[in-house]
Amino acid sequence: MVDLLVIGGGTAGMVGARTAASLGARVLLAERDRTGGDCLWTGCVPSKALLAAADAAAGARTAGRFGVDAGEVTVDFGRVRAHVRAAIEHIRPVDSREALEAAGVQVEAAEAVLTGPGTATVGGRGVRFGRALLATGAAPALPPVDGLAEARPLTSETVWDDLTELPARLAVLGGGPIGCELGQAFARLGSAVTVVDGADRLLTEEPAEASAVVTAALRRDGVTVCTGSGVTAVRDGALRLADGSAVPFDRLLVAVGRRPRTADLGCAAAGVELRGDGTVVVDGALRTTNPRIWAAGDLTGHPQFTHTAGVHGSLAATNALLGLSRQVDPVVPRVTYTSPEVASVGLPPERGVTVRRVGHGHVDRAVTDGATDGFTTLVLDRRRRVVGATAVGPRAGEVLGELTLAVRERLTTTDLAGTTHAYPTYSGAAWDAAVDDVRARLAGPVLGRVLRAAVRLRAQRSAR
Ligand SMILES: Cc1cc2nc3c(=O)[nH]c(=O)nc-3n(C[C@H](O)[C@H](O)[C@H](O)COP(=O)(O)OP(=O)(O)OC[C@H]3O[C@@H](n4cnc5c(N)ncnc54)[C@H](O)[C@@H]3O)c2cc1C
Ligand SMILES: NC(=O)c1ccc[n+]([C@@H]2O[C@H](COP(=O)([O-])OP(=O)(O)OC[C@H]3O[C@@H](n4cnc5c(N)ncnc54)[C@H](O)[C@@H]3O)[C@@H](O)[C@H]2O)c1
């Protein structure tokens, strides 16, 4: 009998298991593949390492605009892949079985399947648990398109090992975060990339203006962007689009979303209800419909991010072991690491009472960097509290911490405006937006009249 059975050794499972062990619980973590999960092996780490190589190529190619000539840029894809592997290797020990065991977690390299409300098999062996945490993540979805399987498409799971040479022509199906990040990376490394998305624009989760800036940036990098036309078939080495056009490719990468890994988990036997799309039904405290079982990470239907998986894994383990009902934080920041980056948090512009926008043509750091195509917006409620924000530009992800804190702590534009920001920084754009808002209020009909009267009064007094 274990206090907590954790199924899945990705971010949610590892953080949940460590939290539980630190509370003194007997924890068994079952991982059927590699501890570290998608983030380490096939997600964040390799994709950001690839983007770093791609940025270096793009930077060298465009250095002439600063008067710096780097000569002809050549890409050795073998060495790019070595850089990606080295980044994984550097981080791997932190997520290793040994590190988990040192933290007090018992690790089984085996598949777990629920067999009843308080029982499971781990590698075929029966296990009884007091509590369980489901953290089996999600896997790339393949749409039911004629001829797709025969085209041996790459996915975010296979691209890192299977793609040993840079394809001359790469078609990317799906223009979400994965399609945009990897599409831009491969274009900058030298492939002729076409990104195809059935929706009418890329990055549909983001404000339309952010999506437009990224689309323009991808086009500048040579990416062909085809939106608004679904794929009807894959035939003769080409995507066939609904509008009758064809996108020929040497390799095809599919990035049309991710499906929870719940099909073979034994949820029905354990009384864990699933939604139609396979995600696990959880309440606000991450408890499933089985009161002994919690779930965290990509399988829950919450936003699929590593930070969400980690925070939820810890929350679920704490709730499970201490009998608490702490609720998930609704404020979830997100960053798409294209160039420029897109960073967002909170409500979108259309749900605010006021939106303050600063174009990066007015941000001195963006001017000195020659990167003025971005912008920063603050979304405000009636009481001038920051309820949402978007930043598009270099290092936008680094600016997002402050904006997330502002949304979470319900800070007002007066709070932000009254906080000195270093010059010249991109975070200065959020400061400027807040200052604009405070100034607009000071110049408004009521406050403006009061202030003007106060200044006149003081002037009259000092003239006496
Ligand atoms: C290309 C790409 C780039 C990304 N970039 C970012 C980024 O920059 N920032 C960000 O925040 N997020 C990013 N993500 C998303 C992020 O990787 C995921 O949200 C996160 O890894 C989810 O963690 P998890 O613990 O829920 O699932 P996973 O990491 O998928 O872990 C689940 C684990 O469970 C195991 N498992 C499954 N079933 C069983 C079973 N029955 N028994 C035992 N083990 C089982 C699996 O082998 C797996 O190791 C990216 C994803 C991709 C694909
Ligand atoms: N920087 C990050 O934090 C980061 C990076 C990569 C992935 N992720 C996570 O991984 C998740 C999955 O990413 P994703 O990009 O695969 O999925 P996604 O769901 O975010 O985007 C998929 C895109 O594919 C399009 N699409 C769906 N079916 C299609 C079809 N049949 N034909 C053409 N287009 C189609 C959709 O319109 C959408 O734009 C993301 O939601 C995100 O949570 C995060």
CSV table of N, CA and C in Angstrom, one decimal, residues 360 363 365-367 369-371 376 393-396 399 422 424-431:
chain,number,residue,atom,x,y,z
A,360,HIS,N,6.0,49.6,-30.3
A,360,HIS,CA,7.4,49.6,-30.0
A,360,HIS,C,8.2,50.6,-30.8
A,363,VAL,N,9.4,52.8,-28.2
A,363,VAL,CA,10.1,52.2,-27.1
A,363,VAL,C,11.6,52.2,-27.5
A,365,ARG,N,14.4,51.1,-26.4
A,365,ARG,CA,15.2,49.8,-26.5
A,365,ARG,C,14.9,49.1,-27.8
A,366,ALA,N,13.6,49.1,-28.2
A,366,ALA,CA,13.3,48.5,-29.5
A,366,ALA,C,13.9,49.2,-30.7
A,367,VAL,N,14.0,50.6,-30.5
A,367,VAL,CA,14.6,51.4,-31.6
A,367,VAL,C,16.1,51.0,-31.7
A,369,ASP,N,17.5,48.4,-30.8
A,369,ASP,CA,17.7,47.0,-31.3
A,369,ASP,C,17.3,46.8,-32.8
A,370,GLY,N,16.6,47.9,-33.3
A,370,GLY,CA,16.1,47.7,-34.7
A,370,GLY,C,15.0,46.7,-34.7
A,371,ALA,N,14.1,46.7,-33.7
A,371,ALA,CA,13.1,45.7,-33.6
A,371,ALA,C,11.8,46.3,-33.2
A,376,THR,N,3.0,46.6,-26.9
A,376,THR,CA,2.6,46.1,-25.5
A,376,THR,C,1.2,46.7,-25.2
A,393,GLY,N,7.4,41.1,-28.9
A,393,GLY,CA,8.7,41.7,-29.2
A,393,GLY,C,9.8,40.9,-28.7
A,394,PRO,N,11.0,41.3,-28.9
A,394,PRO,CA,12.2,40.5,-28.3
A,394,PRO,C,12.0,40.4,-26.8
A,395,ARG,N,12.3,39.3,-26.2
A,395,ARG,CA,12.3,39.1,-24.7
A,395,ARG,C,10.9,39.4,-24.1
A,396,ALA,N,9.9,39.3,-24.9
A,396,ALA,CA,8.5,39.6,-24.3
A,396,ALA,C,8.2,38.6,-23.2
A,399,VAL,N,9.3,39.9,-19.9
A,399,VAL,CA,8.5,41.1,-19.4
A,399,VAL,C,7.3,40.6,-18.7
A,422,ALA,N,13.8,50.5,-15.2
A,422,ALA,CA,15.1,50.8,-15.7
A,422,ALA,C,15.0,51.2,-17.2
A,424,PRO,N,17.1,51.8,-20.9
A,424,PRO,CA,16.0,51.5,-21.8
A,424,PRO,C,15.7,50.0,-21.8
A,425,THR,N,14.5,49.6,-21.4
A,425,THR,CA,14.1,48.2,-21.4
A,425,THR,C,12.8,48.0,-22.1
A,426,TYR,N,12.5,46.8,-22.5
A,426,TYR,CA,11.2,46.5,-23.1
A,426,TYR,C,10.1,46.6,-22.0
A,427,SER,N,10.4,46.3,-20.8
A,427,SER,CA,9.4,46.5,-19.7
A,427,SER,C,9.0,47.9,-19.6
A,428,GLY,N,9.8,48.8,-20.1
A,428,GLY,CA,9.5,50.2,-20.1
A,428,GLY,C,8.2,50.5,-20.9
A,429,ALA,N,7.9,49.6,-21.8
A,429,ALA,CA,6.7,49.8,-22.7
A,429,ALA,C,5.4,49.7,-21.8
A,430,ALA,N,5.4,48.7,-20.9
A,430,ALA,CA,4.3,48.5,-20.0
A,430,ALA,C,4.2,49.7,-19.0
A,431,TRP,N,5.3,50.2,-18.6
A,431,TRP,CA,5.4,51.4,-17.8
A,431,TRP,C,4.8,52.6,-18.5
